[in-house]
Amino acid sequence: MIIYATEVQTINSFVRLESLKEVYGLIWIFVPIFSLVLGIITGVLVIVWLEREISAGIQQRIGPEYAGPLGILQALADGTKLLFKEDLRPSRGNTPLFSIGPSIAVISILLSYSVIPFSNHLVLADLNIGIFLWIAISSVAPIGLLMSGYGSNNKYSFLGGLRAAAQAISYEIPLTLCVLSISLLSNSLSTVDIVEAQSKYGFWGWNLWRQPIGFIIFLISSLAECERLPFDLPEAEEELIAGYQTEYSGIKFGLFYVASYLNLLISSLFVTVLYLGGWNISIPYISILELFEKDQIFGTTIGIFITLAKTYLFLFISIATRWTLPRLRMDQLLNLGWKFLLPISLGNLLLTTSFQLFSL
Amino acid sequence: MTTRKRQIKNFTSNFGPQHPAAHGVSRLVLEMNGEVVERAEPHIGSLHRGTEKLIEYKTYLQALPYSDRSDYVSMMAQEHAHSSAVEKLLNCEVPLRAQYIRVLFREITRISNHSLALTTHAMDVGALTPFLWAFEEREKLLEFYERVSGARMHASFIRPGGVAQDLPLGLCRDIDSFTQQFASRIDELEEMSTGNRIWKQRLVDIGTVTAQQAKDWGFSGVMLRGPGVCWDSRRAAPYDVHDQSDPDVPVGTRGDRYDRYCIRIEEMRQSLRIIVQCLNQMPSGMIKADDRKLCPPSRCRMKLSMESSIHHFELYTEGFSVPASSTYTAVEAPKGEFGVFLVSNGSNRPYRRKIRAPGFAHSQGLDSMSKHHMPADVVTIIGTQDIVFGEVDR
């Protein structure tokens, strides 16, 4: 059979185009992921700056002002400094555990960002189990803390790691029960569905009004999960120096620091999504869908902006709480979680279920 | 299979000299059973500087800065103790204006000390903000120190025979404007803590001391007034012009940390009252005793008059001689009763100067106060006892 050269060339180029398309397809998977990660890291930098400025305001002083205009590059400067520090390893500690510990804490939090909707259909993975992914993956983080504490060969770190794990698992249960109540209200675990269920009636459609007790319990539990004051016992400087972070230096310590703020950001975003209506403008009679129809990019941007504005509210509350309230002792903390929040969240769940049953 | 008999030892942890909350260098060996402290053993001596030995080789005036540095947060109280002891041995009369200035600065020192002690204690408990607010106030007080003596902290201002120099112009007016705004500062501090549920949960019924225990251990000051023993050296054995100013002495009931916290806040308010009274009643007059064999003359006199020159030279080289006797003088320092036992042998140098530091007795009680509490409470008990290792170790 005679195969003409030109046909072979066209066949070859066609085949190459197909493989190129696959390659492009593969690359195109990574672009949203990287852009999300970039956005999150920028968000963390902003939160670090925010925390320093707000705490400075509360404490009657000026925050960072030398690194960049208004000190916004301060977090980058700190990160760069940490990169240049010596990477200390405890001599008789368990080095693999010691090295992997911080990474596990960060990875588990980063994975949870994939289910948060930043705007109408601007979500990395619109899973059916949505919010349950966050709950499940955030349970992996205490393992990282335990590994860090144990691998440091230091009594203080070990105590700190144990405390961190105990605190995390104690406050996961009220958190999960509140989330369960929300999903009952919205008939779905998917975050996009939860936000859309709050889009009627604008401001009054927020889950905040339908689940006031749940909101407060969620706030307290998420502060405890993030290990921020008044629950920052694992890193209480006054007792355990820095708990499980004591022996860390350089960028591994930076990872813990970043993990703490990542955790805070994702808790705030989840508060927004679950209770404050997500990306909806929330002024009655203005629907973002109309804006979205007119101009997709404009509508999406407005949605992102609104999500971030609502997130800022919770961020401000948690930062102000950190610099105002004293710290709880370990047994008081566990008492609060098991003996107070757990029965109340169970009661909340029962109430929600009975209302749902009666309304059917 | 036989089981071996093993002794179960408690988990020993070193609450070591390097610790962000150890208030100086304190080494506490904590024996813990799980998270409960069974025994807390303080190992002191990390800040021992040989103060008392060094004083034996210095004249009385050269020994004055050592008192500044024993409890380095309440400086003028110690100077007052040293100067009072020397004056008692010399049988020297301090002029009225000098007494008022001494009381004024003693109470300023008390406010400065309590604002540091309370807010570092709050920082140990976790409330990070009052620390910065109180230090802003403390900055203003240190500015008063600097204007009157030249040094922000270790002033060496209260000297045997009176005070070093007269108050500069405008200082009384500035102290007055400070007093007018300080009461609202205390209110702000209280707003953050006193009614706070978490604060009360951390402080009430922790570190309780009964009155009998306090007397047995030798506590003094706020630690003694916490359980209800009303003993204040300013009232019990008044010195200088304390019998003319009339402070109320706050006394607690339960002897726990919350009581001591409230007592310190109230003491700050009473000190404010005393300061205002002193400013109102300040007489004019001399600020040093008239005896030129004890107190140096002013510089302009020294440059004009021969005798003043000789007095200046003698006093700053050889110093004055003190008749041979001994005395124990105690003042109500902000931390408790700071006592000086001074033995002289007739020369210009003290033979022995023993310091009775309140923190020393308080740190003895640390073990009994922190039994069966958690390590979190141990940290805060050190804070409530207001221990500064400069005076414990000397």
Short mmCIF file of N, CA, C and O in Angstrom, two decimals, chain B residues 25-66:
data_model
loop_
_atom_site.label_atom_id
_atom_site.label_comp_id
_atom_site.label_asym_id
_atom_site.label_seq_id
_atom_site.Cartn_x
_atom_site.Cartn_y
_atom_site.Cartn_z
N VAL B 25 15.49 34.44 86.96
CA VAL B 25 16.05 33.10 86.85
C VAL B 25 15.55 32.30 88.03
O VAL B 25 15.99 32.48 89.15
N SER B 26 14.59 31.44 87.79
CA SER B 26 14.12 30.61 88.86
C SER B 26 14.16 29.19 88.37
O SER B 26 13.71 28.91 87.26
N ARG B 27 14.70 28.34 89.14
CA ARG B 27 14.70 26.94 88.75
C ARG B 27 13.78 26.20 89.69
O ARG B 27 13.99 26.17 90.89
N LEU B 28 12.73 25.64 89.12
CA LEU B 28 11.78 24.89 89.92
C LEU B 28 11.79 23.47 89.41
O LEU B 28 11.57 23.24 88.23
N VAL B 29 12.01 22.53 90.32
CA VAL B 29 11.91 21.14 89.90
C VAL B 29 10.52 20.67 90.27
O VAL B 29 10.18 20.60 91.44
N LEU B 30 9.73 20.40 89.26
CA LEU B 30 8.35 19.99 89.50
C LEU B 30 8.26 18.48 89.44
O LEU B 30 8.67 17.88 88.46
N GLU B 31 7.71 17.89 90.50
CA GLU B 31 7.45 16.46 90.44
C GLU B 31 5.98 16.30 90.16
O GLU B 31 5.13 16.69 90.97
N MET B 32 5.69 15.73 89.02
CA MET B 32 4.29 15.69 88.61
C MET B 32 3.78 14.28 88.52
O MET B 32 4.50 13.37 88.10
N ASN B 33 2.55 14.11 88.87
CA ASN B 33 1.87 12.83 88.71
C ASN B 33 0.82 13.06 87.62
O ASN B 33 -0.28 13.51 87.89
N GLY B 34 1.22 12.78 86.39
CA GLY B 34 0.33 13.14 85.30
C GLY B 34 0.38 14.63 85.09
O GLY B 34 1.43 15.18 84.82
N GLU B 35 -0.73 15.29 85.26
CA GLU B 35 -0.70 16.74 85.12
C GLU B 35 -0.85 17.42 86.47
O GLU B 35 -1.04 18.62 86.54
N VAL B 36 -0.76 16.65 87.56
CA VAL B 36 -0.93 17.26 88.88
C VAL B 36 0.43 17.37 89.53
O VAL B 36 1.21 16.42 89.55
N VAL B 37 0.72 18.55 90.08
CA VAL B 37 2.02 18.78 90.68
C VAL B 37 2.00 18.21 92.09
O VAL B 37 1.17 18.60 92.90
N GLU B 38 2.92 17.29 92.36
CA GLU B 38 3.00 16.76 93.72
C GLU B 38 3.95 17.59 94.57
O GLU B 38 3.75 17.74 95.76
N ARG B 39 4.98 18.09 93.95
CA ARG B 39 5.99 18.81 94.72
C ARG B 39 6.66 19.83 93.82
O ARG B 39 6.96 19.55 92.66
N ALA B 40 6.90 21.00 94.35
CA ALA B 40 7.60 22.02 93.57
C ALA B 40 8.76 22.50 94.41
O ALA B 40 8.57 23.09 95.46
N GLU B 41 9.96 22.25 93.94
CA GLU B 41 11.14 22.55 94.75
C GLU B 41 11.90 23.69 94.10
O GLU B 41 12.47 23.52 93.03
N PRO B 42 11.93 24.85 94.73
CA PRO B 42 12.70 25.92 94.10
C PRO B 42 14.19 25.77 94.39
O PRO B 42 14.59 25.48 95.51
N HIS B 43 14.99 25.91 93.37
CA HIS B 43 16.44 25.93 93.54
C HIS B 43 16.89 27.35 93.23
O HIS B 43 16.87 27.78 92.09
N ILE B 44 17.27 28.07 94.28
CA ILE B 44 17.60 29.48 94.05
C ILE B 44 19.10 29.65 93.99
O ILE B 44 19.86 28.72 94.25
N GLY B 45 19.52 30.81 93.67
CA GLY B 45 20.94 31.11 93.67
C GLY B 45 21.51 31.45 92.31
O GLY B 45 22.68 31.75 92.20
N SER B 46 20.67 31.41 91.28
CA SER B 46 21.22 31.70 89.96
C SER B 46 21.57 33.15 89.79
O SER B 46 22.32 33.51 88.91
N LEU B 47 20.97 34.03 90.63
CA LEU B 47 21.26 35.44 90.47
C LEU B 47 22.08 35.96 91.64
O LEU B 47 22.09 37.15 91.93
N HIS B 48 22.79 35.10 92.33
CA HIS B 48 23.56 35.56 93.48
C HIS B 48 24.72 36.40 93.02
O HIS B 48 25.54 35.96 92.21
N ARG B 49 24.79 37.62 93.51
CA ARG B 49 25.82 38.55 93.06
C ARG B 49 26.77 38.94 94.18
O ARG B 49 27.61 39.80 93.99
N GLY B 50 26.60 38.34 95.35
CA GLY B 50 27.51 38.67 96.44
C GLY B 50 27.30 40.05 96.99
O GLY B 50 28.24 40.72 97.40
N THR B 51 26.03 40.48 97.01
CA THR B 51 25.73 41.86 97.41
C THR B 51 26.21 42.17 98.82
O THR B 51 26.90 43.17 99.06
N GLU B 52 25.84 41.29 99.74
CA GLU B 52 26.14 41.63 101.13
C GLU B 52 27.62 41.65 101.41
O GLU B 52 28.11 42.46 102.19
N LYS B 53 28.36 40.77 100.78
CA LYS B 53 29.80 40.76 100.98
C LYS B 53 30.45 42.01 100.40
O LYS B 53 31.33 42.62 100.98
N LEU B 54 29.97 42.38 99.21
CA LEU B 54 30.55 43.56 98.56
C LEU B 54 30.28 44.82 99.36
O LEU B 54 31.10 45.73 99.41
N ILE B 55 29.11 44.86 100.03
CA ILE B 55 28.77 46.07 100.78
C ILE B 55 29.74 46.26 101.93
O ILE B 55 30.04 47.39 102.31
N GLU B 56 30.25 45.15 102.47
CA GLU B 56 31.16 45.30 103.60
C GLU B 56 32.44 46.04 103.24
O GLU B 56 33.16 46.48 104.12
N TYR B 57 32.71 46.18 101.97
CA TYR B 57 33.94 46.88 101.57
C TYR B 57 33.65 48.24 100.98
O TYR B 57 34.52 48.83 100.35
N LYS B 58 32.43 48.73 101.15
CA LYS B 58 32.08 50.03 100.60
C LYS B 58 31.61 50.94 101.71
O LYS B 58 31.13 50.48 102.74
N THR B 59 31.70 52.26 101.46
CA THR B 59 31.14 53.18 102.45
C THR B 59 29.62 53.14 102.35
O THR B 59 29.05 52.54 101.45
N TYR B 60 28.98 53.83 103.32
CA TYR B 60 27.51 53.75 103.36
C TYR B 60 26.88 54.36 102.13
O TYR B 60 25.85 53.89 101.66
N LEU B 61 27.50 55.40 101.59
CA LEU B 61 26.90 56.01 100.41
C LEU B 61 27.16 55.15 99.17
O LEU B 61 26.32 55.02 98.30
N GLN B 62 28.35 54.51 99.14
CA GLN B 62 28.63 53.65 97.99
C GLN B 62 27.77 52.40 98.02
O GLN B 62 27.55 51.76 97.00
N ALA B 63 27.29 52.04 99.23
CA ALA B 63 26.46 50.84 99.32
C ALA B 63 25.04 51.10 98.91
O ALA B 63 24.26 50.16 98.76
N LEU B 64 24.67 52.34 98.70
CA LEU B 64 23.28 52.64 98.38
C LEU B 64 22.82 52.04 97.06
O LEU B 64 21.73 51.47 97.00
N PRO B 65 23.59 52.13 95.96
CA PRO B 65 23.08 51.55 94.71
C PRO B 65 22.84 50.05 94.78
O PRO B 65 22.08 49.51 93.97
N TYR B 66 23.49 49.35 95.74
CA TYR B 66 23.19 47.92 95.84
C TYR B 66 21.74 47.68 96.22
O TYR B 66 21.14 46.69 95.82
#
